[in-house]
XYZ file of C-alpha atoms in Angstrom:
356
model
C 0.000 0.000 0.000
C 2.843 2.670 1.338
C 4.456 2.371 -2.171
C 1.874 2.798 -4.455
C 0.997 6.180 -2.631
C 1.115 8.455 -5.798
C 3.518 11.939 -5.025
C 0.834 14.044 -4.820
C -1.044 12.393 -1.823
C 2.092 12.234 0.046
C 1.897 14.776 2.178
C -1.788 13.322 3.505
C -0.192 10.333 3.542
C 2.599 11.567 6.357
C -0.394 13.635 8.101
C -2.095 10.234 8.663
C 0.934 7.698 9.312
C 3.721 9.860 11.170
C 2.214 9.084 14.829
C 4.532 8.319 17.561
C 7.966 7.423 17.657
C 10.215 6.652 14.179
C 14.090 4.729 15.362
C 16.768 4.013 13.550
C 17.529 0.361 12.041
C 21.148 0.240 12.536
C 22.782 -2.758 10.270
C 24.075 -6.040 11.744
C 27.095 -7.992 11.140
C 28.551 -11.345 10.862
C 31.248 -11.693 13.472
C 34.061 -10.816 11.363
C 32.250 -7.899 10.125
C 32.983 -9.149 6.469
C 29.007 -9.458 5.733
C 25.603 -8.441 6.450
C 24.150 -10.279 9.100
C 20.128 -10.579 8.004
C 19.067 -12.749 11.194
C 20.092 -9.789 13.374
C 18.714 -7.167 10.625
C 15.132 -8.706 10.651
C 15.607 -9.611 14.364
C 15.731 -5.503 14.848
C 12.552 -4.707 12.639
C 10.424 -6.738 14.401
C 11.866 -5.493 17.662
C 11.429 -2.114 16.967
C 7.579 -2.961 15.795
C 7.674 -4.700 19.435
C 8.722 -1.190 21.118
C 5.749 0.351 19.372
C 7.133 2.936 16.904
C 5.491 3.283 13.709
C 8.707 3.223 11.397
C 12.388 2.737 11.396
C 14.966 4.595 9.499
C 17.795 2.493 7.585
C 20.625 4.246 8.747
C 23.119 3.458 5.557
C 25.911 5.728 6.605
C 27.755 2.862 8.371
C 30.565 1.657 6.587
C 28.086 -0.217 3.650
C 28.976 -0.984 -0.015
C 26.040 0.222 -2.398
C 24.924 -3.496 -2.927
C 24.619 -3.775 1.208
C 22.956 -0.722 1.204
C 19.922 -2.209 -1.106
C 20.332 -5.301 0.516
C 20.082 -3.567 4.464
C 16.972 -1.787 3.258
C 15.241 -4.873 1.242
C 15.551 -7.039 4.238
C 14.179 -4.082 6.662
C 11.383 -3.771 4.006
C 10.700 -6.964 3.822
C 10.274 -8.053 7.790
C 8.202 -4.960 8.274
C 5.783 -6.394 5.709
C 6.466 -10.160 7.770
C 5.226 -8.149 10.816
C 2.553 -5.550 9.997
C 1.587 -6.186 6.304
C 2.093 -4.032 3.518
C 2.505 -0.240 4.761
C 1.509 -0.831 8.463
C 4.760 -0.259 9.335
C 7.273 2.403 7.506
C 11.117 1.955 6.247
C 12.460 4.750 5.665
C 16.015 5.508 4.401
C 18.911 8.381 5.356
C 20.195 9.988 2.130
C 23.819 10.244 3.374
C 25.542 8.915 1.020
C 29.176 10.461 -0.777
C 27.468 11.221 -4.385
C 23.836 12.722 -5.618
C 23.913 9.761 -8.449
C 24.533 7.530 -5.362
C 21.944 9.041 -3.330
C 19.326 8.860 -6.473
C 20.170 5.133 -6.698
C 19.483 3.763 -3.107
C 16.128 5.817 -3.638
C 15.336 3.892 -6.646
C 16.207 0.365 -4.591
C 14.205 1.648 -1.813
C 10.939 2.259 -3.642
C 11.315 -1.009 -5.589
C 11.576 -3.137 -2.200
C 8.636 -0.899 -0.394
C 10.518 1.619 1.621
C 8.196 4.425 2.356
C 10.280 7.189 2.706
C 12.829 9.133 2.751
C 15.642 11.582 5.104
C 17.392 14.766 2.739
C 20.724 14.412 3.680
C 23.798 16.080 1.671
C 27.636 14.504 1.559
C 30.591 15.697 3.154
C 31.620 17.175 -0.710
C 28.473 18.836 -1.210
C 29.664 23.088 -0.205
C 27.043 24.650 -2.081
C 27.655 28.051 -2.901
C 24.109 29.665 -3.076
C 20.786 28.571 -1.554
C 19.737 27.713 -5.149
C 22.254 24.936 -4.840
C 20.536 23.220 -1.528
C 17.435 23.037 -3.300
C 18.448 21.964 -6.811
C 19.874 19.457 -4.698
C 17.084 18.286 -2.873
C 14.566 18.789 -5.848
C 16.363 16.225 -7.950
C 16.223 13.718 -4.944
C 12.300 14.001 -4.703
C 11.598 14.510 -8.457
C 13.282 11.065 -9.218
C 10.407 9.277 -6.665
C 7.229 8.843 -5.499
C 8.433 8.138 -2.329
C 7.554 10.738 0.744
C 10.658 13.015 1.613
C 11.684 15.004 4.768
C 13.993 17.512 4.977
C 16.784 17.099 8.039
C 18.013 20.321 10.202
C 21.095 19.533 11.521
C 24.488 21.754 12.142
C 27.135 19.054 10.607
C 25.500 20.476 7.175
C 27.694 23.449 7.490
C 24.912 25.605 6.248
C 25.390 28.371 9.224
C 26.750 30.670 6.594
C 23.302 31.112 4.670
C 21.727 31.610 8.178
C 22.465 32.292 11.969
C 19.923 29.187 12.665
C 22.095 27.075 10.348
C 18.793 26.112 8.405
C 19.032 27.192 5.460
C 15.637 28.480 5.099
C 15.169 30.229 1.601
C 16.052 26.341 0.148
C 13.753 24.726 2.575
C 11.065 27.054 1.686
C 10.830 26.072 -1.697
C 11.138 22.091 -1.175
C 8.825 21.832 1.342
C 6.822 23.139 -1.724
C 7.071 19.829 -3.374
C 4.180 17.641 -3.517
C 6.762 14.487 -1.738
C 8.366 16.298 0.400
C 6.479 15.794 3.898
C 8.327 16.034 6.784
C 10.866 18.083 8.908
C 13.476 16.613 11.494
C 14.676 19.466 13.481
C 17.905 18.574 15.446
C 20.104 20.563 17.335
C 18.471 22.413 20.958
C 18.047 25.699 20.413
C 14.947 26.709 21.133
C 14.725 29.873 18.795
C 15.720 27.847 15.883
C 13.553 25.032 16.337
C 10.051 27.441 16.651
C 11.348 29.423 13.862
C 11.559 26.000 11.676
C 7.693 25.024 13.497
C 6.381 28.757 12.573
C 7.852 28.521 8.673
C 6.754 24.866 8.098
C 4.149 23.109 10.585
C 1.108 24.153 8.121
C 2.846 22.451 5.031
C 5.135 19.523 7.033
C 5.046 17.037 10.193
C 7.716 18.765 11.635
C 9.382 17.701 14.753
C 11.758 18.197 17.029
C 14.634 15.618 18.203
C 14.431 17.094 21.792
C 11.785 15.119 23.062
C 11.764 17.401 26.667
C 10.306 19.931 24.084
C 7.474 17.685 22.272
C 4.603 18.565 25.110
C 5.140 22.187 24.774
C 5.090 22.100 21.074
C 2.273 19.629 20.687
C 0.315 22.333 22.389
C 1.064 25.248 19.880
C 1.684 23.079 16.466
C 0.076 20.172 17.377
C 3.109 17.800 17.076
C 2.482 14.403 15.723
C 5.697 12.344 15.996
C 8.950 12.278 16.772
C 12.270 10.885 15.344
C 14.437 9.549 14.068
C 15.912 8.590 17.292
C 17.158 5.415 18.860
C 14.178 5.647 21.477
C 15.562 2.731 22.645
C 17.454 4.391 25.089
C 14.204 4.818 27.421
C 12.378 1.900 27.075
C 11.957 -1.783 26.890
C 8.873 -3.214 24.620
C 7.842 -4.279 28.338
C 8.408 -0.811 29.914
C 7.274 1.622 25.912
C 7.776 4.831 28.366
C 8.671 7.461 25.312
C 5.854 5.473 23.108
C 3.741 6.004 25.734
C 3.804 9.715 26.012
C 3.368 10.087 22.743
C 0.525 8.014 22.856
C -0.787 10.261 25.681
C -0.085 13.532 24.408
C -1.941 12.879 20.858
C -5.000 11.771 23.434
C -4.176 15.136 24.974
C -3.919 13.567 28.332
C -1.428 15.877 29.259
C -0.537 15.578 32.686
C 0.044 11.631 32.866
C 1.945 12.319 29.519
C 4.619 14.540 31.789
C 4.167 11.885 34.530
C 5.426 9.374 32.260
C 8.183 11.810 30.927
C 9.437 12.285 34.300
C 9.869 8.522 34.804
C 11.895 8.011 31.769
C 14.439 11.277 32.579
C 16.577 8.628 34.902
C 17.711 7.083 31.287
C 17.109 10.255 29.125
C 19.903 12.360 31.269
C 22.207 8.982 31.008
C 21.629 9.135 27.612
C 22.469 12.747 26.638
C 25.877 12.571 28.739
C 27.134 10.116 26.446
C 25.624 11.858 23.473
C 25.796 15.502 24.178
C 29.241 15.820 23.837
C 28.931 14.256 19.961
C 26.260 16.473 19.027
C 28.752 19.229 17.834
C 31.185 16.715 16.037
C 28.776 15.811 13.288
C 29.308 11.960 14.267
C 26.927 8.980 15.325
C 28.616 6.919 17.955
C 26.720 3.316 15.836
C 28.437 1.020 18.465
C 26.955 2.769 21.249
C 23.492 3.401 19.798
C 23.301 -0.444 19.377
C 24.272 -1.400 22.693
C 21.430 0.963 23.666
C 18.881 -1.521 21.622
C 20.627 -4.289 22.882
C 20.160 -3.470 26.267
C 16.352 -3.679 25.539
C 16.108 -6.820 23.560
C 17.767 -5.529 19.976
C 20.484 -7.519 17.996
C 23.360 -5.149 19.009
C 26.839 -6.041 17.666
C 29.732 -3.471 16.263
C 29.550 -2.232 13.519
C 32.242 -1.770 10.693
C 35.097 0.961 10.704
C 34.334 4.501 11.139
C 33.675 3.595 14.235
C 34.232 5.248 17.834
C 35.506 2.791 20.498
C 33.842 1.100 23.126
C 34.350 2.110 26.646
C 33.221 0.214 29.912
C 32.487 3.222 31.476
C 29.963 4.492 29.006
C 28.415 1.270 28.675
C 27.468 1.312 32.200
C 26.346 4.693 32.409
C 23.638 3.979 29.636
C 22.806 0.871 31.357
C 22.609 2.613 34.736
C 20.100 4.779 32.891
C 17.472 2.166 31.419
C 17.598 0.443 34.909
C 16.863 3.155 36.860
C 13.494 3.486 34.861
C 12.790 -0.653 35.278
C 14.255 -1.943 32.012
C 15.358 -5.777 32.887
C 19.110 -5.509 31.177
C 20.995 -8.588 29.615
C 24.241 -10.220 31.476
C 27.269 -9.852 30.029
C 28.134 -7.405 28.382
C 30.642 -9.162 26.392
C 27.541 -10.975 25.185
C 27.111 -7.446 22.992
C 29.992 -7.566 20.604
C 29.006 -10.241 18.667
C 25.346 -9.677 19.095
C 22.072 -12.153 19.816
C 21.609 -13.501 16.019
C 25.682 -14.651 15.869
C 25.692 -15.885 19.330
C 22.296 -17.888 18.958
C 23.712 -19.398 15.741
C 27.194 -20.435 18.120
C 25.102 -21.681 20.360
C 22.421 -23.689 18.015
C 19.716 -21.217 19.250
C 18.275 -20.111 15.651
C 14.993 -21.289 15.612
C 14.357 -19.110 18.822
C 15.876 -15.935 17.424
C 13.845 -16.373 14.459
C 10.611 -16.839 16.203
């Protein structure tokens, strides 16, 4: 159903489906880290399905060939079909690759295996000169599919010198225009930049904001819908959904229990944001670390290939301080992590669980 969603009823389409919580699909490994591992890939869609959000991003940007690229987001694609049916549950894909030609390729494999949409992202090379430039960019992105876009606000786009904000808003303007293009992700946590991005674009886009604290006080004024893409993960168990829940509540505008929940997941949220705070500037994803978050709560986990930031003990047990302080029951060892639950369970001759 998602993919045969014609362009110009896309932006309905995101009205009706972005409700909740989107995460990020993060790829697993064999052990040598030599090939995709899709036991632990599919083991992570229907996970995520289990926590409750209503789509997962593929994030690509993590050390994958082109071909693994397709391949990561056909196997997402296909589980989320196993587990919800056709377009009950959204893939979605982050546009980071090195090239535009690259970038208009993965969207092509996307919307052949049923990916439902897609995150504007622009490579490391891209230093666009004018504002015309961001959005020639982004228009050939959308104009090659029929897939739903949404644009990303984010400082590692180096785009501070078109605006204070670092949005680069004359650009956005005109592609959130475009019949496909649905959807805002506001990072960064500065509050004047985010409600100028909600006053420009909330009656065109589902914007949101990454800073979750925020989402009551926004859902109030621009009647938020969803947030993401985030590795939620990091404050909940499917046992213990405590950010699914408050999104839940809020969009029943039950307010008050909403905040009561948010103030029983802050335990994990602070011990989240001390390990990721600090990154926010760099322009980096710490990928070991945001798997060992899902991990924690029943995910695949495993490392992930080279770019990678190391591993430390002490960081490992400051996120898992976090999830137990709000009653998430977490795994023994940790060493059990690095290889992950779908290599492990084949060591051990446990498939036919782990593919339950």
């Amino acid at each position: 159903m998602a993919n045969r969603v014609s362009k110009s009823e896309r932006k309905a389409w995101a009205r009706e489906h972005f409700r909740g919580i989107e995460n990020v699909l993060i790829p697993s490994f064999n052990a040598d880290l030599t090939e995709l591992d899709e036991e632990g890939i599919r083991l992570d869609v229907r996970q995520s399905k289990r926590h409750g959000f209503f789509s997962s991003l593929c994030a690509v940007e993590t050390g994958l060939s082109p071909e693994e690229k397709n391949r990561f987001v056909e196997i997402a694609c296909d589980e989320a079909r196993n587990v919800a049916g056709d377009g009950d549950y959204g893939i979605s894909v982050s546009l980071a690759g090195d090239t535009l030609e690259g970038d208009l390729r993965l969207l092509q494999a996307a919307e052949a295996a049923g990916a439902t949409h897609g995150l504007l992202s622009f490579p490391q090379a891209f230093v666009p000169k004018t504002q015309d430039d961001i959005y020639e960019y982004g228009k050939a992105l959308a104009d090659s599919t029929d897939m739903g876009i949404y644009l990303f606000v984010s400082d590692k786009f180096g785009f501070g010198r078109f605006h204070p904000s670092g949005v680069p808003f004359e650009a956005f303007e005109k592609l959130a225009d475009l019949p496909n293009v649905v959807a805002m992700k506001v990072g960064g946590m500065d509050a004047g930049m985010i409600t100028e991005c909600f006053d420009r674009f909330s009656d065109r886009l589902a914007v949101t904001s990454v800073n979750i604290g925020m989402i009551p006080l926004l859902r109030k004024t621009y009647d938020v819908t969803w947030t993401g893409a985030w590795t939620a993960e990091a404050l909940q168990s499917p046992e213990q959904p405590h950010a699914v829940n408050m999104m839940k509540l809020l969009l029943e505008n039950r307010n008050a229990e909403a905040m009561a929940t948010y103030w029983r997941m802050t335990p994990a949220l602070k011990s989240m944001m001390a390990i990721m705070a600090p990154l926010m500037p760099t322009g980096a994803y710490h990928w070991p670390l945001l798997k060992y978050q899902q991990w924690l709560s029943g995910g695949n986990g495993g490392l992930t290939r080279q770019p990678a930031m190391r591993v430390f003990q002490h960081n490992l047990q400051v996120i898992r301080g976090g999830l137990a302080a709000v009653g998430v029951q977490c795994p023994d060892p940790d060493e059990d992590f690095f290889l992950g639950r779908s290599v492990l369970g084949r060591q051990r001759g446990e498939t036919s669980a782990l593919s339950a």
